[in-house]
Amino acid sequence: MLNKSEINDFYRERLHEHGASAEGVGWRDQSAQEIRFRQLLKVIDTDKPFTINDLGCGTGDLIKLLDSWYREQYTYTGYDTLDEMVFLARQQFKKSKSAEFHLLTDYKQLTPKDYSVASGIFNVRNSISNDEWQAYIMKTIHALNDCSEKGFAFNALTKYSDADKMRPELYYSDPLFLFDYCKKNFSKNVALFHDYTIYDFTIVVRKS
């Protein structure tokens, strides 16, 4: 995996400043976080119990929406590269019978589930070069594919953002390139959502 020590430092500072909250995992507010979650969960197309991986889970906020939408119809596994995030997630959901959290150091740790999602993990790159970050994105998408039996979804900032609002420490992906790559390499059933009012897009890959 990419050496993300400076990225972890960024999130560690946010977490120490804001605690277990949307702001603490790098989002502007809870609304900005939830609108992305809602797009990602479009990958789930069953009314039966399912399993799901959350890559870059932070403090486990996705569970709140899963509980609201699916009650106890799911089994959740969250992974994060920051040990403080994992600790707080375990504390926050210690009474949950359907959720567990792991510190991620290698993609080989990921175990196959019905679905996998990743929110916000491609946004902050700080001083890491474009080429290195793009390689990290592609490796991660392949890892999502490998650990997902029915489908996976991820989001990223879009290169179609207004130029005057772009920030140098953030990475703006090409949605058309990623859509094309997923169509050619993972499934014929791929959706690109780029219409939910923020400078962000979501790709959903369905395998069945």
Tab-separated table of C-alpha atoms in Angstrom:
chain	number	residue	atom	x	y	z
A	1	MET	CA	0.000	0.000	0.000
A	2	LEU	CA	1.010	3.634	-0.531
A	3	ASN	CA	2.815	5.290	2.378
A	4	LYS	CA	0.020	7.525	3.613
A	5	SER	CA	1.654	8.845	6.788
A	6	GLU	CA	1.065	12.495	5.911
A	7	ILE	CA	-2.533	11.705	4.940
A	8	ASN	CA	-3.029	9.963	8.268
A	9	ASP	CA	-1.557	13.023	9.992
A	10	PHE	CA	-4.181	15.201	8.284
A	11	TYR	CA	-7.041	13.002	9.473
A	12	ARG	CA	-5.520	12.624	12.926
A	13	GLU	CA	-5.544	16.415	13.319
A	14	ARG	CA	-9.156	16.623	12.149
A	15	LEU	CA	-10.165	13.859	14.529
A	16	HIS	CA	-8.441	15.492	17.494
A	17	GLU	CA	-10.084	18.823	16.671
A	18	HIS	CA	-13.630	17.624	15.962
A	19	GLY	CA	-13.916	14.168	17.542
A	20	ALA	CA	-16.066	11.343	16.178
A	21	SER	CA	-18.117	13.362	13.702
A	22	ALA	CA	-18.408	14.094	9.986
A	23	GLU	CA	-16.007	17.001	10.461
A	24	GLY	CA	-13.632	14.709	12.338
A	25	VAL	CA	-13.232	12.494	9.271
A	26	GLY	CA	-12.695	15.398	6.884
A	27	TRP	CA	-16.166	16.404	5.674
A	28	ARG	CA	-17.581	19.922	5.803
A	29	ASP	CA	-20.573	18.742	7.829
A	30	GLN	CA	-22.923	15.799	8.322
A	31	SER	CA	-25.005	16.731	5.280
A	32	ALA	CA	-21.956	16.600	2.991
A	33	GLN	CA	-21.089	13.184	4.374
A	34	GLU	CA	-24.587	11.731	4.152
A	35	ILE	CA	-25.279	12.826	0.571
A	36	ARG	CA	-22.256	10.771	-0.470
A	37	PHE	CA	-23.339	7.774	1.610
A	38	ARG	CA	-26.732	7.822	-0.088
A	39	GLN	CA	-25.096	7.612	-3.513
A	40	LEU	CA	-22.824	4.744	-2.467
A	41	LEU	CA	-25.664	2.653	-1.087
A	42	LYS	CA	-27.292	2.600	-4.513
A	43	VAL	CA	-25.087	-0.443	-5.093
A	44	ILE	CA	-27.289	-2.476	-2.729
A	45	ASP	CA	-30.128	-4.034	-4.706
A	46	THR	CA	-31.516	-6.638	-2.338
A	47	ASP	CA	-34.160	-6.792	0.355
A	48	LYS	CA	-32.444	-9.794	1.930
A	49	PRO	CA	-29.657	-9.786	4.545
A	50	PHE	CA	-26.298	-8.768	3.081
A	51	THR	CA	-22.664	-8.219	4.043
A	52	ILE	CA	-20.699	-5.045	3.334
A	53	ASN	CA	-17.113	-3.780	3.553
A	54	ASP	CA	-16.496	-0.086	4.266
A	55	LEU	CA	-12.992	0.869	3.145
A	56	GLY	CA	-11.845	4.037	4.888
A	57	CYS	CA	-14.617	3.693	7.447
A	58	GLY	CA	-13.468	6.485	9.752
A	59	THR	CA	-15.456	6.243	12.974
A	60	GLY	CA	-18.186	4.136	11.372
A	61	ASP	CA	-20.754	6.803	10.490
A	62	LEU	CA	-22.129	4.758	7.581
A	63	ILE	CA	-23.635	2.379	10.143
A	64	LYS	CA	-26.141	5.044	11.197
A	65	LEU	CA	-27.596	5.186	7.688
A	66	LEU	CA	-27.476	1.409	7.312
A	67	ASP	CA	-29.421	1.077	10.554
A	68	SER	CA	-31.992	3.581	9.335
A	69	TRP	CA	-32.480	1.915	5.963
A	70	TYR	CA	-31.847	-1.771	6.620
A	71	ARG	CA	-32.361	-2.283	10.363
A	72	GLU	CA	-30.433	-5.447	11.265
A	73	GLN	CA	-30.433	-6.901	7.760
A	74	TYR	CA	-26.694	-6.407	7.263
A	75	THR	CA	-23.276	-7.419	8.566
A	76	TYR	CA	-20.716	-4.614	8.397
A	77	THR	CA	-16.915	-4.704	8.342
A	78	GLY	CA	-15.074	-1.397	8.507
A	79	TYR	CA	-11.406	-0.826	7.661
A	80	ASP	CA	-9.276	2.253	8.243
A	81	THR	CA	-5.554	3.035	8.094
A	82	LEU	CA	-5.672	5.276	11.173
A	83	ASP	CA	-5.667	3.413	14.477
A	84	GLU	CA	-7.409	6.264	16.329
A	85	MET	CA	-10.345	6.006	13.919
A	86	VAL	CA	-10.634	2.275	14.490
A	87	PHE	CA	-10.464	2.713	18.264
A	88	LEU	CA	-13.249	5.318	18.310
A	89	ALA	CA	-15.384	3.275	15.919
A	90	ARG	CA	-15.099	0.235	18.170
A	91	GLN	CA	-16.020	2.358	21.183
A	92	GLN	CA	-18.950	3.992	19.439
A	93	PHE	CA	-20.464	0.717	18.218
A	94	LYS	CA	-19.283	-1.683	20.912
A	95	LYS	CA	-22.844	-2.879	21.519
A	96	SER	CA	-23.454	-3.672	17.852
A	97	LYS	CA	-23.767	-7.342	16.974
A	98	SER	CA	-23.472	-6.697	13.242
A	99	ALA	CA	-20.379	-4.457	13.004
A	100	GLU	CA	-16.637	-4.951	13.391
A	101	PHE	CA	-13.638	-2.730	12.642
A	102	HIS	CA	-10.056	-3.444	11.600
A	103	LEU	CA	-6.845	-1.474	11.126
A	104	LEU	CA	-5.903	-1.819	7.453
A	105	THR	CA	-2.229	-2.269	6.601
A	106	ASP	CA	-2.527	-4.450	3.491
A	107	TYR	CA	-5.331	-5.071	1.002
A	108	LYS	CA	-4.795	-8.796	1.523
A	109	GLN	CA	-6.648	-8.313	4.823
A	110	LEU	CA	-9.907	-7.567	2.998
A	111	THR	CA	-12.329	-10.473	3.093
A	112	PRO	CA	-14.999	-11.005	0.423
A	113	LYS	CA	-18.428	-9.570	1.169
A	114	ASP	CA	-21.543	-9.023	-0.936
A	115	TYR	CA	-20.756	-5.328	-1.351
A	116	SER	CA	-17.916	-2.903	-0.678
A	117	VAL	CA	-17.923	0.894	-0.547
A	118	ALA	CA	-15.302	3.623	-0.175
A	119	SER	CA	-16.134	7.240	0.603
A	120	GLY	CA	-13.665	10.113	0.533
A	121	ILE	CA	-10.480	8.068	0.463
A	122	PHE	CA	-9.343	9.442	-2.913
A	123	ASN	CA	-9.692	13.141	-2.064
A	124	VAL	CA	-6.783	14.283	0.133
A	125	ARG	CA	-3.343	13.603	-1.320
A	126	ASN	CA	-1.330	16.543	0.124
A	127	SER	CA	2.178	16.459	-1.424
A	128	ILE	CA	1.893	13.012	-3.038
A	129	SER	CA	2.381	13.279	-6.811
A	130	ASN	CA	-0.450	12.905	-9.310
A	131	ASP	CA	1.068	9.727	-10.749
A	132	GLU	CA	1.510	8.086	-7.346
A	133	TRP	CA	-1.991	9.033	-6.262
A	134	GLN	CA	-3.586	7.813	-9.477
A	135	ALA	CA	-1.749	4.496	-9.090
A	136	TYR	CA	-3.083	4.252	-5.524
A	137	ILE	CA	-6.625	4.886	-6.762
A	138	MET	CA	-6.398	2.164	-9.397
A	139	LYS	CA	-4.902	-0.354	-6.964
A	140	THR	CA	-7.656	0.410	-4.471
A	141	ILE	CA	-10.416	0.004	-7.050
A	142	HIS	CA	-9.015	-3.406	-7.936
A	143	ALA	CA	-8.996	-4.295	-4.231
A	144	LEU	CA	-12.650	-3.231	-3.982
A	145	ASN	CA	-13.477	-5.447	-6.928
A	146	ASP	CA	-11.602	-8.416	-5.488
A	147	CYS	CA	-13.434	-8.285	-2.150
A	148	SER	CA	-16.934	-7.732	-3.568
A	149	GLU	CA	-19.130	-10.555	-4.815
A	150	LYS	CA	-22.186	-8.562	-5.914
A	151	GLY	CA	-20.900	-5.037	-6.422
A	152	PHE	CA	-18.934	-2.080	-5.145
A	153	ALA	CA	-19.104	1.710	-5.152
A	154	PHE	CA	-16.698	4.587	-4.567
A	155	ASN	CA	-16.651	8.353	-4.861
A	156	ALA	CA	-14.082	10.994	-5.745
A	157	LEU	CA	-13.767	14.701	-6.340
A	158	THR	CA	-14.375	15.593	-9.975
A	159	LYS	CA	-11.996	17.274	-12.398
A	160	TYR	CA	-15.045	19.252	-13.566
A	161	SER	CA	-14.909	21.339	-10.380
A	162	ASP	CA	-14.690	25.120	-10.781
A	163	ALA	CA	-11.028	26.016	-11.221
A	164	ASP	CA	-11.141	28.817	-8.650
A	165	LYS	CA	-12.418	26.406	-6.006
A	166	MET	CA	-9.797	23.685	-6.549
A	167	ARG	CA	-7.232	23.210	-3.782
A	168	PRO	CA	-3.685	21.901	-4.364
A	169	GLU	CA	-3.790	19.352	-1.529
A	170	LEU	CA	-6.849	17.659	-3.050
A	171	TYR	CA	-7.010	15.292	-6.021
A	172	TYR	CA	-9.636	15.722	-8.735
A	173	SER	CA	-10.318	12.526	-10.656
A	174	ASP	CA	-11.555	12.062	-14.207
A	175	PRO	CA	-15.015	10.458	-13.895
A	176	LEU	CA	-15.143	9.414	-17.546
A	177	PHE	CA	-11.807	7.606	-17.357
A	178	LEU	CA	-12.834	5.701	-14.229
A	179	PHE	CA	-16.251	4.840	-15.657
A	180	ASP	CA	-14.627	3.498	-18.829
A	181	TYR	CA	-12.035	1.546	-16.841
A	182	CYS	CA	-14.659	-0.099	-14.645
A	183	LYS	CA	-16.795	-1.001	-17.677
A	184	LYS	CA	-13.855	-2.620	-19.440
A	185	ASN	CA	-12.335	-4.398	-16.457
A	186	PHE	CA	-15.005	-5.251	-13.891
A	187	SER	CA	-18.564	-5.367	-15.212
A	188	LYS	CA	-20.834	-4.294	-18.047
A	189	ASN	CA	-23.231	-2.970	-15.424
A	190	VAL	CA	-21.648	0.290	-14.250
A	191	ALA	CA	-23.330	3.566	-13.287
A	192	LEU	CA	-21.807	7.043	-12.976
A	193	PHE	CA	-23.671	9.524	-10.760
A	194	HIS	CA	-22.542	13.114	-11.211
A	195	ASP	CA	-25.754	15.004	-10.504
A	196	TYR	CA	-26.014	15.493	-6.758
A	197	THR	CA	-25.078	19.190	-6.422
A	198	ILE	CA	-21.512	18.856	-5.085
A	199	TYR	CA	-18.106	18.674	-6.796
A	200	ASP	CA	-18.060	14.939	-6.501
A	201	PHE	CA	-19.111	11.821	-8.395
A	202	THR	CA	-19.929	8.231	-7.510
A	203	ILE	CA	-19.316	5.097	-9.543
A	204	VAL	CA	-21.398	2.003	-8.838
A	205	VAL	CA	-20.291	-1.372	-10.230
A	206	ARG	CA	-22.849	-4.175	-10.139
A	207	LYS	CA	-21.713	-7.722	-10.819
A	208	SER	CA	-25.085	-9.463	-10.861
